[in-house]
PDB file of C-alpha atoms in Angstrom:
ATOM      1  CA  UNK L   1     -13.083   9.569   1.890  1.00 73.00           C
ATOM      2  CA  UNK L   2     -15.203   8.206   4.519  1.00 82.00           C
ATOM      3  CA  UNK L   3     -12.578   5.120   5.826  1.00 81.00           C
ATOM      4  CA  UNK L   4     -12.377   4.421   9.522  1.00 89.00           C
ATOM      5  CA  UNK L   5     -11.052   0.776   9.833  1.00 93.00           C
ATOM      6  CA  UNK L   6      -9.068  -1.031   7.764  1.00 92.00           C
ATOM      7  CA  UNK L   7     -10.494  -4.147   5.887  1.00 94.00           C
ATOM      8  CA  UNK L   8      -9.454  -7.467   6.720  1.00 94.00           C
ATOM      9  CA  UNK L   9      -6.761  -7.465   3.945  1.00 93.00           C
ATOM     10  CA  UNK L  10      -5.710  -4.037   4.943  1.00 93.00           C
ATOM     11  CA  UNK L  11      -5.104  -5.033   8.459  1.00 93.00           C
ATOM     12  CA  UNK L  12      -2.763  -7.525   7.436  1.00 91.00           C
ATOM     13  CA  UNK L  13      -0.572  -5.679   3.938  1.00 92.00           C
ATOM     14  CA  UNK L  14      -0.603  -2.680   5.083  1.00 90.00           C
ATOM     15  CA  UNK L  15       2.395  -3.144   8.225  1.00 90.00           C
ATOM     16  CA  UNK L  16       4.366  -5.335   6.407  1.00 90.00           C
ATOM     17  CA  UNK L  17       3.971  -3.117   2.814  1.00 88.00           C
ATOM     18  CA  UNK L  18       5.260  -0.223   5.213  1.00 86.00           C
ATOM     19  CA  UNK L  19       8.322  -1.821   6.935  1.00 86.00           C
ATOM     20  CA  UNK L  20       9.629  -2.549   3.533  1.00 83.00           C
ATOM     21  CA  UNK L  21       8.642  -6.145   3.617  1.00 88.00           C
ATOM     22  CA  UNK L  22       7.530  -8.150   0.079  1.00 87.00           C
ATOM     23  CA  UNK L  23       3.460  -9.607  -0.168  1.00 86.00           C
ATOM     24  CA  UNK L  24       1.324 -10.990  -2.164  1.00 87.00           C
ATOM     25  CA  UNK L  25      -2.475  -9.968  -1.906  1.00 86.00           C
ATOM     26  CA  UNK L  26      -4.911 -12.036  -2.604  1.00 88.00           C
ATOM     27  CA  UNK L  27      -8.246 -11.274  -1.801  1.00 91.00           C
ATOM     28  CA  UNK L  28     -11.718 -11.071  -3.587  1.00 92.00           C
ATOM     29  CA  UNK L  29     -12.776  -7.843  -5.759  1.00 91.00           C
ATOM     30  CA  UNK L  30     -13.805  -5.128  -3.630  1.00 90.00           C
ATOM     31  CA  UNK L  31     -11.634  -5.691  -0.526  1.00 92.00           C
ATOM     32  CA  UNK L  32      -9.488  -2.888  -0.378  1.00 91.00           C
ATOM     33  CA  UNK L  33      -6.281  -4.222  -1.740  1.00 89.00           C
ATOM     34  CA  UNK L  34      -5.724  -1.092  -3.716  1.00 89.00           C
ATOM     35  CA  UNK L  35      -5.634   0.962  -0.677  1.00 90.00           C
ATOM     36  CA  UNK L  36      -3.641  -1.859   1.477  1.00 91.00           C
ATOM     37  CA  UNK L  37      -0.221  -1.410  -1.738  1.00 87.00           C
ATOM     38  CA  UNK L  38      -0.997   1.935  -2.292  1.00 89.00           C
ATOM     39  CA  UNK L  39      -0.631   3.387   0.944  1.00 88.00           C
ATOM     40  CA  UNK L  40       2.514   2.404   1.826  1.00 88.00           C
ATOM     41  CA  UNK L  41       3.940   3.339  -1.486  1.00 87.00           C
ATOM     42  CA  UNK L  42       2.350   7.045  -1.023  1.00 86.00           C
ATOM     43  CA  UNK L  43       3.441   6.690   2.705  1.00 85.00           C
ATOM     44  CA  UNK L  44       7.111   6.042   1.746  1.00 83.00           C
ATOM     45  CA  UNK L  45       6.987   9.065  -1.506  1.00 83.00           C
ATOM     46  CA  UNK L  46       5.577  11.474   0.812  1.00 84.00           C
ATOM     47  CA  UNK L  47       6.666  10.833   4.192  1.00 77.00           C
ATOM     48  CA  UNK L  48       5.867  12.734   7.251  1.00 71.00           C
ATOM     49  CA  UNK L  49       6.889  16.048   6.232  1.00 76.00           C
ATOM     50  CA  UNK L  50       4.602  15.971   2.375  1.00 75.00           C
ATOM     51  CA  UNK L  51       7.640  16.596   0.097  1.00 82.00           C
ATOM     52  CA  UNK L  52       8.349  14.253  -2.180  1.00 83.00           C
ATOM     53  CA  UNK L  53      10.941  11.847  -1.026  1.00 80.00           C
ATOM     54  CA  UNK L  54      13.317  11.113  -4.325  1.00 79.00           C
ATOM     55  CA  UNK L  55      15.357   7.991  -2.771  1.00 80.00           C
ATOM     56  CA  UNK L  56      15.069   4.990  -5.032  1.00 82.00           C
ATOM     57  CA  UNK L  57      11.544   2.706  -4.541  1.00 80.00           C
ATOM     58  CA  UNK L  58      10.451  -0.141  -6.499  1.00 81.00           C
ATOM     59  CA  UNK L  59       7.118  -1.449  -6.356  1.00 83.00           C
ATOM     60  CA  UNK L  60       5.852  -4.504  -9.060  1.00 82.00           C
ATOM     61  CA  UNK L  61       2.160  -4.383  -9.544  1.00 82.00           C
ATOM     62  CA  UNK L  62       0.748  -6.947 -11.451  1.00 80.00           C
ATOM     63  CA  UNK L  63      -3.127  -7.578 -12.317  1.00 76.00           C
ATOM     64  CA  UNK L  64      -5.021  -9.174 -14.050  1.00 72.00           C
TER      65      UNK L  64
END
């Protein structure tokens, strides 16, 4: 898709959101904080190896 650096808000969900670690983003429309929860939940669905990982996840999503 074009991405090369992460956005400011990226930078800083994106590690925690992967360790397993609870956030809150907050950040002004257009900043990437779809990509900076998404991610991580992909990351942790997919792994490394592309198959679907079936352990239990829970992620709460709320907007406005």
């Amino acid at each position: 898709m074009g991405f090369t650096t992460p956005t400011p808000i990226q930078e800083a969900a994106i590690g925690a959101l992967t360790m397993g670690q609870s956030a809150v983003l907050h950040a002004e429309t257009g900043s990437g904080k779809t990509l900076a929860y998404l991610l991580p939940v992909l990351k942790r669905l997919y792994g490394g190896t592309g198959t679907l990982d079936t352990t239990p996840l829970q992620a709460l999503i709320i907007v406005p």
